[in-house]
Every structure is written in C-alpha cells, then in structure tokens.
mmCIF file of C-alpha atoms in Angstrom:
data_model
loop_
_atom_site.group_PDB
_atom_site.id
_atom_site.type_symbol
_atom_site.label_atom_id
_atom_site.label_comp_id
_atom_site.label_asym_id
_atom_site.label_seq_id
_atom_site.Cartn_x
_atom_site.Cartn_y
_atom_site.Cartn_z
ATOM 1 C CA MET A 1 -11.422 7.475 13.765
ATOM 2 C CA ALA A 2 -8.724 10.164 13.849
ATOM 3 C CA ARG A 3 -9.769 13.466 12.294
ATOM 4 C CA ARG A 4 -8.129 16.667 11.200
ATOM 5 C CA SER A 5 -9.094 19.568 8.980
ATOM 6 C CA ARG A 6 -7.237 20.130 5.750
ATOM 7 C CA SER A 7 -4.284 22.394 6.347
ATOM 8 C CA LYS A 8 -3.125 25.262 4.187
ATOM 9 C CA PRO A 9 -0.866 24.175 1.323
ATOM 10 C CA ALA A 10 2.621 23.510 2.626
ATOM 11 C CA PRO A 11 5.729 23.886 0.473
ATOM 12 C CA ARG A 12 6.584 20.436 -0.829
ATOM 13 C CA ARG A 13 8.793 19.244 -3.630
ATOM 14 C CA ARG A 14 6.606 17.989 -6.450
ATOM 15 C CA PRO A 15 7.722 15.308 -8.916
ATOM 16 C CA ALA A 16 8.366 16.294 -12.484
ATOM 17 C CA ALA A 17 5.444 16.051 -14.855
ATOM 18 C CA LYS A 18 5.181 12.691 -16.557
ATOM 19 C CA CYS A 19 6.851 12.669 -19.941
ATOM 20 C CA GLY A 20 9.132 10.401 -21.903
ATOM 21 C CA ALA A 21 8.563 7.472 -19.587
ATOM 22 C CA ASN A 22 11.258 4.818 -19.836
ATOM 23 C CA ALA A 23 9.220 1.621 -19.449
ATOM 24 C CA ARG A 24 10.774 -1.684 -18.475
ATOM 25 C CA GLU A 25 9.062 -5.062 -18.517
ATOM 26 C CA LEU A 26 9.995 -7.319 -15.597
ATOM 27 C CA HIS A 27 9.310 -11.046 -15.340
ATOM 28 C CA ILE A 28 8.931 -12.105 -11.712
ATOM 29 C CA ASP A 29 8.526 -15.719 -10.626
ATOM 30 C CA CYS A 30 5.648 -16.583 -8.309
ATOM 31 C CA GLU A 31 4.535 -19.950 -6.953
ATOM 32 C CA HIS A 32 1.913 -20.333 -9.691
ATOM 33 C CA GLY A 33 3.874 -18.996 -12.644
ATOM 34 C CA THR A 34 5.593 -15.863 -13.862
ATOM 35 C CA VAL A 35 3.969 -12.453 -13.638
ATOM 36 C CA VAL A 36 4.861 -9.772 -16.178
ATOM 37 C CA VAL A 37 5.033 -6.298 -14.654
ATOM 38 C CA ASN A 38 5.534 -2.993 -16.406
ATOM 39 C CA VAL A 39 7.747 -0.520 -14.514
ATOM 40 C CA ALA A 40 8.099 2.963 -15.987
ATOM 41 C CA ASN A 41 10.392 5.749 -14.802
ATOM 42 C CA PRO A 42 8.720 8.053 -14.137
ATOM 43 C CA SER A 43 5.545 6.104 -13.457
ATOM 44 C CA PRO A 44 2.394 7.182 -15.356
ATOM 45 C CA SER A 45 0.814 7.497 -11.897
ATOM 46 C CA GLU A 46 3.243 10.234 -10.798
ATOM 47 C CA VAL A 47 1.877 13.777 -10.795
ATOM 48 C CA SER A 48 3.037 17.367 -10.539
ATOM 49 C CA SER A 49 -0.097 19.140 -9.256
ATOM 50 C CA TRP A 50 -3.258 18.421 -7.259
ATOM 51 C CA PRO A 51 -5.598 18.809 -10.261
ATOM 52 C CA GLU A 52 -3.459 16.284 -12.128
ATOM 53 C CA ALA A 53 -3.463 14.016 -9.068
ATOM 54 C CA ARG A 54 -7.259 13.973 -8.980
ATOM 55 C CA GLU A 55 -7.403 13.286 -12.725
ATOM 56 C CA VAL A 56 -4.910 10.408 -12.494
ATOM 57 C CA LEU A 57 -6.750 8.927 -9.506
ATOM 58 C CA GLN A 58 -9.982 9.018 -11.482
ATOM 59 C CA THR A 59 -8.580 7.564 -14.710
ATOM 60 C CA GLU A 60 -5.745 5.267 -13.573
ATOM 61 C CA GLY A 61 -7.186 4.377 -10.170
ATOM 62 C CA LEU A 62 -3.927 5.104 -8.309
ATOM 63 C CA VAL A 63 -1.805 8.182 -7.789
ATOM 64 C CA LEU A 64 1.831 8.027 -6.695
ATOM 65 C CA LEU A 65 2.949 10.934 -4.512
ATOM 66 C CA ARG A 66 6.724 11.114 -4.332
ATOM 67 C CA LYS A 67 8.245 12.426 -1.067
ATOM 68 C CA LEU A 68 4.844 13.153 0.395
ATOM 69 C CA LEU A 69 6.228 12.246 3.831
ATOM 70 C CA PRO A 70 9.522 13.538 5.268
ATOM 71 C CA PRO A 71 12.056 10.693 4.905
ATOM 72 C CA ARG A 72 13.521 11.435 8.341
ATOM 73 C CA VAL A 73 10.122 10.787 9.947
ATOM 74 C CA VAL A 74 9.794 7.490 8.050
ATOM 75 C CA GLN A 75 13.341 6.509 9.046
ATOM 76 C CA LYS A 76 12.578 7.138 12.705
ATOM 77 C CA ALA A 77 9.500 4.895 12.577
ATOM 78 C CA ARG A 78 11.455 2.212 10.747
ATOM 79 C CA ARG A 79 14.223 2.231 13.359
ATOM 80 C CA ARG A 80 11.693 1.872 16.176
ATOM 81 C CA LEU A 81 9.963 -1.059 14.487
ATOM 82 C CA LEU A 82 13.294 -2.756 13.802
ATOM 83 C CA ALA A 83 14.161 -2.412 17.494
ATOM 84 C CA GLU A 84 10.874 -4.100 18.401
ATOM 85 C CA LEU A 85 11.523 -6.904 15.905
ATOM 86 C CA ALA A 86 15.057 -7.324 17.238
ATOM 87 C CA ASP A 87 13.623 -7.854 20.719
ATOM 88 C CA LEU A 88 11.617 -10.757 19.284
ATOM 89 C CA GLY A 89 14.809 -12.393 18.019
ATOM 90 C CA VAL A 90 13.819 -12.340 14.352
ATOM 91 C CA LEU A 91 16.594 -10.045 13.087
ATOM 92 C CA ALA A 92 20.239 -10.833 12.375
ATOM 93 C CA GLU A 93 21.169 -7.229 13.254
ATOM 94 C CA SER A 94 19.112 -4.808 15.318
ATOM 95 C CA ASP A 95 19.433 -1.998 12.755
ATOM 96 C CA GLU A 96 18.730 -4.106 9.643
ATOM 97 C CA ALA A 97 15.616 -5.967 8.500
ATOM 98 C CA ILE A 98 17.542 -9.146 7.564
ATOM 99 C CA LEU A 99 16.092 -12.279 9.161
ATOM 100 C CA SER A 100 17.989 -14.105 11.896
ATOM 101 C CA ASP A 101 19.041 -17.737 11.448
ATOM 102 C CA GLY A 102 16.639 -18.732 14.207
ATOM 103 C CA CYS A 103 13.744 -17.150 12.349
ATOM 104 C CA LEU A 104 14.746 -18.720 9.022
ATOM 105 C CA GLN A 105 15.070 -22.158 10.629
ATOM 106 C CA GLY A 106 11.716 -21.927 12.398
ATOM 107 C CA GLU A 107 13.176 -21.762 15.897
ATOM 108 C CA VAL A 108 11.751 -18.261 16.348
ATOM 109 C CA PRO A 109 8.178 -17.604 15.142
ATOM 110 C CA MET A 110 7.636 -15.251 12.230
ATOM 111 C CA PRO A 111 6.143 -12.003 13.538
ATOM 112 C CA SER A 112 2.707 -10.750 12.503
ATOM 113 C CA LEU A 113 2.280 -7.030 13.060
ATOM 114 C CA LEU A 114 -1.346 -6.913 11.929
ATOM 115 C CA ARG A 115 -2.577 -7.652 15.464
ATOM 116 C CA ARG A 116 0.113 -5.646 17.234
ATOM 117 C CA LEU A 117 -2.010 -2.644 18.166
ATOM 118 C CA ASP A 118 0.740 -1.557 20.557
ATOM 119 C CA LEU A 119 3.170 -1.116 17.653
ATOM 120 C CA GLN A 120 0.637 0.793 15.573
ATOM 121 C CA ALA A 121 0.234 3.192 18.500
ATOM 122 C CA LEU A 122 3.942 3.913 18.981
ATOM 123 C CA PRO A 123 4.500 7.691 18.699
ATOM 124 C CA GLU A 124 7.196 7.261 16.048
ATOM 125 C CA VAL A 125 4.937 5.014 13.947
ATOM 126 C CA ARG A 126 1.819 7.119 14.422
ATOM 127 C CA ALA A 127 3.831 10.188 13.348
ATOM 128 C CA VAL A 128 4.088 8.588 9.886
ATOM 129 C CA LEU A 129 0.690 6.942 9.587
ATOM 130 C CA GLU A 130 -1.210 10.054 10.679
ATOM 131 C CA HIS A 131 1.164 12.680 9.326
ATOM 132 C CA ALA A 132 -0.424 16.030 8.441
ATOM 133 C CA ALA A 133 0.625 15.537 4.805
ATOM 134 C CA LEU A 134 -1.617 12.462 4.555
ATOM 135 C CA PHE A 135 -4.609 14.358 5.939
ATOM 136 C CA ASP A 136 -3.912 17.160 3.474
ATOM 137 C CA ALA A 137 -3.373 14.878 0.453
ATOM 138 C CA THR A 138 -6.446 12.712 0.993
ATOM 139 C CA ALA A 139 -8.636 15.762 1.651
ATOM 140 C CA ARG A 140 -7.464 17.318 -1.616
ATOM 141 C CA LEU A 141 -7.997 14.107 -3.574
ATOM 142 C CA LEU A 142 -11.482 13.684 -2.100
ATOM 143 C CA GLU A 143 -12.177 17.401 -2.512
ATOM 144 C CA THR A 144 -13.392 17.822 1.048
ATOM 145 C CA ASP A 145 -12.388 20.065 3.944
ATOM 146 C CA GLU A 146 -11.993 17.414 6.617
ATOM 147 C CA VAL A 147 -11.051 13.740 6.531
ATOM 148 C CA VAL A 148 -10.802 10.939 9.061
ATOM 149 C CA THR A 149 -8.656 7.827 9.153
ATOM 150 C CA THR A 150 -9.326 4.531 10.893
ATOM 151 C CA CYS A 151 -7.659 3.958 14.259
ATOM 152 C CA TYR A 152 -6.670 0.479 13.108
ATOM 153 C CA LYS A 153 -3.709 0.357 10.721
ATOM 154 C CA TRP A 154 -2.714 -2.579 8.508
ATOM 155 C CA LEU A 155 0.923 -2.720 9.617
ATOM 156 C CA ARG A 156 3.078 -5.470 8.109
ATOM 157 C CA ALA A 157 6.517 -7.036 8.339
ATOM 158 C CA VAL A 158 6.427 -9.224 5.213
ATOM 159 C CA PRO A 159 9.017 -12.045 5.303
ATOM 160 C CA PRO A 160 10.856 -13.568 2.323
ATOM 161 C CA GLY A 161 8.533 -15.386 -0.054
ATOM 162 C CA ALA A 162 5.390 -13.725 1.289
ATOM 163 C CA PHE A 163 3.023 -11.322 -0.476
ATOM 164 C CA THR A 164 -0.597 -10.184 -0.531
ATOM 165 C CA GLY A 165 -2.686 -11.767 -3.279
ATOM 166 C CA PRO A 166 -4.795 -9.931 -5.886
ATOM 167 C CA HIS A 167 -7.795 -8.174 -4.367
ATOM 168 C CA MET A 168 -9.842 -4.997 -4.123
ATOM 169 C CA ASP A 169 -10.011 -3.218 -0.799
ATOM 170 C CA ARG A 170 -13.813 -3.083 -0.805
ATOM 171 C CA ALA A 171 -13.732 -6.734 0.292
ATOM 172 C CA TYR A 172 -12.084 -5.698 3.556
ATOM 173 C CA VAL A 173 -13.543 -2.298 4.452
ATOM 174 C CA GLY A 174 -16.673 -2.016 2.295
ATOM 175 C CA ALA A 175 -17.472 -0.431 -1.051
ATOM 176 C CA SER A 176 -17.345 3.349 -1.257
ATOM 177 C CA GLN A 177 -16.539 5.952 -3.884
ATOM 178 C CA CYS A 178 -15.224 8.330 -1.211
ATOM 179 C CA ARG A 179 -12.806 6.080 0.664
ATOM 180 C CA LEU A 180 -9.085 5.828 -0.105
ATOM 181 C CA THR A 181 -6.207 3.556 0.834
ATOM 182 C CA ALA A 182 -2.720 4.950 1.366
ATOM 183 C CA TRP A 183 0.025 2.324 0.874
ATOM 184 C CA ILE A 184 3.070 3.493 2.821
ATOM 185 C CA PRO A 185 6.410 1.665 2.532
ATOM 186 C CA LEU A 186 8.540 2.158 5.631
ATOM 187 C CA GLY A 187 11.809 2.145 3.703
ATOM 188 C CA ASP A 188 12.919 1.876 0.081
ATOM 189 C CA VAL A 189 11.051 -0.811 -1.881
ATOM 190 C CA ARG A 190 12.106 -1.664 -5.422
ATOM 191 C CA CYS A 191 10.321 -3.855 -7.940
ATOM 192 C CA GLY A 192 12.268 -6.946 -9.014
ATOM 193 C CA GLN A 193 12.819 -10.678 -8.606
ATOM 194 C CA LYS A 194 15.200 -10.351 -5.650
ATOM 195 C CA GLU A 195 13.644 -7.227 -4.159
ATOM 196 C CA LEU A 196 11.331 -6.697 -1.180
ATOM 197 C CA GLY A 197 8.065 -7.106 -3.080
ATOM 198 C CA SER A 198 6.557 -3.875 -4.374
ATOM 199 C CA LEU A 199 2.921 -2.913 -4.781
ATOM 200 C CA CYS A 200 1.492 -3.727 -8.231
ATOM 201 C CA TRP A 201 -1.867 -2.830 -9.760
ATOM 202 C CA LEU A 202 -4.004 -3.008 -12.889
ATOM 203 C CA PRO A 203 -4.336 0.594 -14.114
ATOM 204 C CA GLY A 204 -7.931 1.614 -14.716
ATOM 205 C CA SER A 205 -9.304 -1.658 -13.321
ATOM 206 C CA HIS A 206 -11.724 0.276 -11.110
ATOM 207 C CA ARG A 207 -13.654 1.456 -14.168
ATOM 208 C CA LYS A 208 -12.902 -0.899 -17.083
ATOM 209 C CA PRO A 209 -16.185 -2.640 -18.013
ATOM 210 C CA GLN A 210 -14.537 -6.047 -18.439
ATOM 211 C CA VAL A 211 -13.157 -5.902 -14.882
ATOM 212 C CA VAL A 212 -16.248 -4.376 -13.282
ATOM 213 C CA GLN A 213 -18.513 -7.009 -14.848
ATOM 214 C CA ARG A 214 -16.234 -9.941 -14.044
ATOM 215 C CA PHE A 215 -15.937 -9.078 -10.350
ATOM 216 C CA LYS A 216 -19.346 -7.480 -9.740
ATOM 217 C CA ASP A 217 -20.219 -10.108 -7.097
ATOM 218 C CA TYR A 218 -16.915 -9.708 -5.260
ATOM 219 C CA GLN A 219 -17.842 -7.764 -2.130
ATOM 220 C CA GLN A 220 -16.607 -9.161 1.182
ATOM 221 C CA ALA A 221 -13.742 -11.244 2.574
ATOM 222 C CA GLY A 222 -14.363 -14.065 5.031
ATOM 223 C CA SER A 223 -13.779 -14.103 8.768
ATOM 224 C CA ASP A 224 -10.001 -14.478 8.425
ATOM 225 C CA GLY A 225 -9.877 -10.940 7.050
ATOM 226 C CA GLU A 226 -7.096 -11.805 4.613
ATOM 227 C CA ARG A 227 -6.707 -14.730 2.181
ATOM 228 C CA SER A 228 -10.447 -15.267 1.827
ATOM 229 C CA GLY A 229 -10.531 -11.929 -0.003
ATOM 230 C CA TRP A 230 -7.898 -12.877 -2.574
ATOM 231 C CA LEU A 231 -9.033 -13.296 -6.169
ATOM 232 C CA ALA A 232 -6.175 -15.701 -6.976
ATOM 233 C CA ALA A 233 -3.378 -17.526 -5.175
ATOM 234 C CA ASP A 234 -0.809 -14.968 -6.395
ATOM 235 C CA PRO A 235 -0.500 -12.310 -9.129
ATOM 236 C CA ALA A 236 0.678 -14.866 -11.709
ATOM 237 C CA ALA A 237 -2.351 -17.093 -11.045
ATOM 238 C CA LEU A 238 -4.888 -14.400 -11.900
ATOM 239 C CA GLU A 239 -6.186 -14.606 -15.456
ATOM 240 C CA LEU A 240 -6.104 -10.984 -16.506
ATOM 241 C CA PRO A 241 -9.145 -9.493 -18.238
ATOM 242 C CA GLU A 242 -8.532 -8.424 -21.818
ATOM 243 C CA GLY A 243 -6.620 -5.160 -22.101
ATOM 244 C CA CYS A 244 -5.170 -5.311 -18.570
ATOM 245 C CA ARG A 245 -1.562 -5.650 -17.464
ATOM 246 C CA TRP A 246 0.239 -5.306 -14.154
ATOM 247 C CA GLU A 247 2.075 -2.087 -13.380
ATOM 248 C CA SER A 248 4.448 -1.380 -10.514
ATOM 249 C CA ALA A 249 6.998 1.173 -9.368
ATOM 250 C CA HIS A 250 10.111 1.637 -7.279
ATOM 251 C CA PHE A 251 9.342 3.379 -3.986
ATOM 252 C CA ALA A 252 11.673 5.489 -1.858
ATOM 253 C CA GLU A 253 11.236 6.516 1.781
ATOM 254 C CA GLY A 254 8.475 9.110 1.931
ATOM 255 C CA ASP A 255 6.656 7.946 -1.227
ATOM 256 C CA VAL A 256 2.978 7.031 -0.878
ATOM 257 C CA ALA A 257 0.541 5.330 -3.278
ATOM 258 C CA ILE A 258 -3.112 6.311 -2.872
ATOM 259 C CA PHE A 259 -6.000 4.453 -4.515
ATOM 260 C CA GLY A 260 -9.692 3.654 -4.187
ATOM 261 C CA MET A 261 -11.652 0.627 -3.017
ATOM 262 C CA ASP A 262 -12.254 -0.825 -6.503
ATOM 263 C CA LEU A 263 -8.681 -0.916 -7.834
ATOM 264 C CA LEU A 264 -7.448 -4.462 -8.434
ATOM 265 C CA HIS A 265 -3.985 -4.701 -6.885
ATOM 266 C CA SER A 266 -1.528 -7.030 -5.174
ATOM 267 C CA THR A 267 2.011 -7.115 -3.903
ATOM 268 C CA LEU A 268 4.828 -9.074 -5.487
ATOM 269 C CA PRO A 269 6.616 -11.845 -3.571
ATOM 270 C CA ASN A 270 9.408 -10.705 -1.294
ATOM 271 C CA GLY A 271 12.472 -12.095 -3.042
ATOM 272 C CA SER A 272 15.019 -10.697 -0.586
ATOM 273 C CA GLY A 273 16.371 -11.970 2.721
ATOM 274 C CA ALA A 274 14.795 -9.143 4.711
ATOM 275 C CA PHE A 275 11.396 -8.096 6.026
ATOM 276 C CA ARG A 276 9.444 -5.542 3.999
ATOM 277 C CA LEU A 277 7.934 -3.011 6.384
ATOM 278 C CA SER A 278 4.818 -1.280 5.082
ATOM 279 C CA CYS A 279 1.383 -0.157 6.162
ATOM 280 C CA ASP A 280 -2.052 0.444 4.647
ATOM 281 C CA THR A 281 -4.198 3.234 6.072
ATOM 282 C CA ARG A 282 -7.793 4.168 5.149
ATOM 283 C CA TRP A 283 -9.154 7.688 4.649
ATOM 284 C CA GLN A 284 -12.564 9.218 3.984
ATOM 285 C CA PRO A 285 -14.559 12.437 4.447
ATOM 286 C CA LEU A 286 -15.662 13.207 7.992
ATOM 287 C CA ASP A 287 -19.348 12.852 7.159
ATOM 288 C CA ALA A 288 -19.041 9.542 5.246
ATOM 289 C CA PRO A 289 -20.365 6.281 6.778
ATOM 290 C CA PRO A 290 -17.677 4.398 8.747
ATOM 291 C CA PRO A 291 -15.811 1.549 7.018
ATOM 292 C CA GLU A 292 -16.828 -2.053 7.648
ATOM 293 C CA VAL A 293 -13.745 -3.113 9.595
ATOM 294 C CA THR A 294 -15.014 -6.144 11.502
ATOM 295 C CA THR A 295 -11.814 -8.068 12.200
ATOM 296 C CA ALA A 296 -8.071 -7.691 12.160
ATOM 297 C CA PRO A 297 -6.337 -10.044 9.690
ATOM 298 C CA SER A 298 -4.580 -13.018 11.205
ATOM 299 C CA ALA A 299 -1.440 -13.155 9.045
ATOM 300 C CA SER A 300 1.038 -10.903 7.279
#
C-alpha cells in the first residue's frame, strides 16, 4: 500500500457550480438491447468546493473532479502506454490507439493490461495513478489526514466492443464505508454510440432502499476476479430498480470520477476503432483494514 499525508491545499482550477444543466438522453446499443443514458453538461456530479464534493459523494454516490490531474502528466503516461502497445503489434500507428489490422483479424492477440504489473509500475504511469492530487482529494473526501492506495492498479486497454458489466466494487475489494475508487481515463473519453465507452452509474444507488434491498446478498466476485462479479451481461440487460436511470459524462484528460464501494456502475461498450485506456485505483484511510484483493482479473 502506498501512503502519503494530505498536502496543503494547492491552487487548482475548480469547475463552475452546477446550474442550468443541459441534459441529453442518449440511446446506446449493447448486445442485449439498448441502454438509455442521461448526459448533462455540466454533470450533476461536478462540484466547485470540497464541502460540496463530500455532499455530492454522500448523496449521489459519485463526484466528478474536473482537471484534478495535470493533463500533461496524463498525456505522458498515455504516450508511454501507446509505445508499449505498439511494441506488441496491436496499433496501426505508434502514437494513436487505433487497432492494427493484425489485431482486428486475430493474428495478433488482444492485450490485457490487468496482469501487466510492469506497465503499472512505469514511472510515467505511476506519476498519474499516485499523483499528489489524488492523495489530497481522497483524503479530503474521506475527511482524514492520511490515505493509502493499493499497489495493484486496475489498468485497462479496452478494445472495440468491450466494456465492464454492471457491478459494485465491494464484490472485488470488499465492503467498506471508508474506501473509494478513482476512475481515471488516460485520454479524452466521450459518451456516445461510436465513442470509447464512458463510465456510467446509477446516481444514489448506494443508498436507495430498493437497490440496497435487491442486492443485499451481492458481496464477492468469483475466482476470475471479473465477469463473475457482474450483475448483468451488459448495462442494457440489467433490469433497473424503480426510480433509477443511468447517468454518464464526457471526460477530458485530467478528469477523475471518485465513488464508493456500493455504487452500481458500469462502462458502456467501446464503439470506436481504438483502445480506451483507463485505470481504477483504490483509496482508504491509513488505519482502515486492507482491501480484500485476492486475485488480479484475467481479462480487460
């Protein structure tokens, strides 16, 4: 577990306070139907202060921190990962995430970064995943002086057509009210049918009685560490509890979504011709029990 004390507040551009949201309803095709996703600009999960961030995290279950990370640091990590993928022969161009013909035709295996501990440990990648701003943000949200993050990172290069099914993170790292996930896109990720496949979530699902009761026995994924923890084959296949609807957002380099272990969320299918690079990291107070990370997932 990597640890660091909360730093003094650093000057950082804060997003405008949420007001006059321009909501748009998107219909995105999945294998098992069409999922309806609400995308507002600005998102109701965006905040303009730390007190508001804590309130939104408590009520909505997810807080969206725009430009939390310096884009130049994210760009540097992205370039290094693309270089590594290019060496595997899966990219059409070494500086773009577009798949090569050999990869599309099955002549070159699809990469899985979830077991590539060497890539997680690259200095350029670690500079993003353990950036001081993440230590500071999670400490403020948890209202503690010192936080730790797991050494293992859930690093992904998601190919066209792929996604992560609906789930709650407690199935993978254990239930806890003082543990957070940070979803970090390593590049711009927009929500849409032909886009890279953005994060989507059910606002308030961590506390709505109809969701809590329905999934009260949902606690732990199987030994594969991935699909066995899904609640449905894809977002469209999940029968939503009454009063729930999917929400998503467009992400730019440096944006981070932070949420707790009980939020029901998913990612949308990658409808582009490129890999979506992203990573999940876990955070908790220094004195909290360690997460139950027993195995690294076997697929992206």
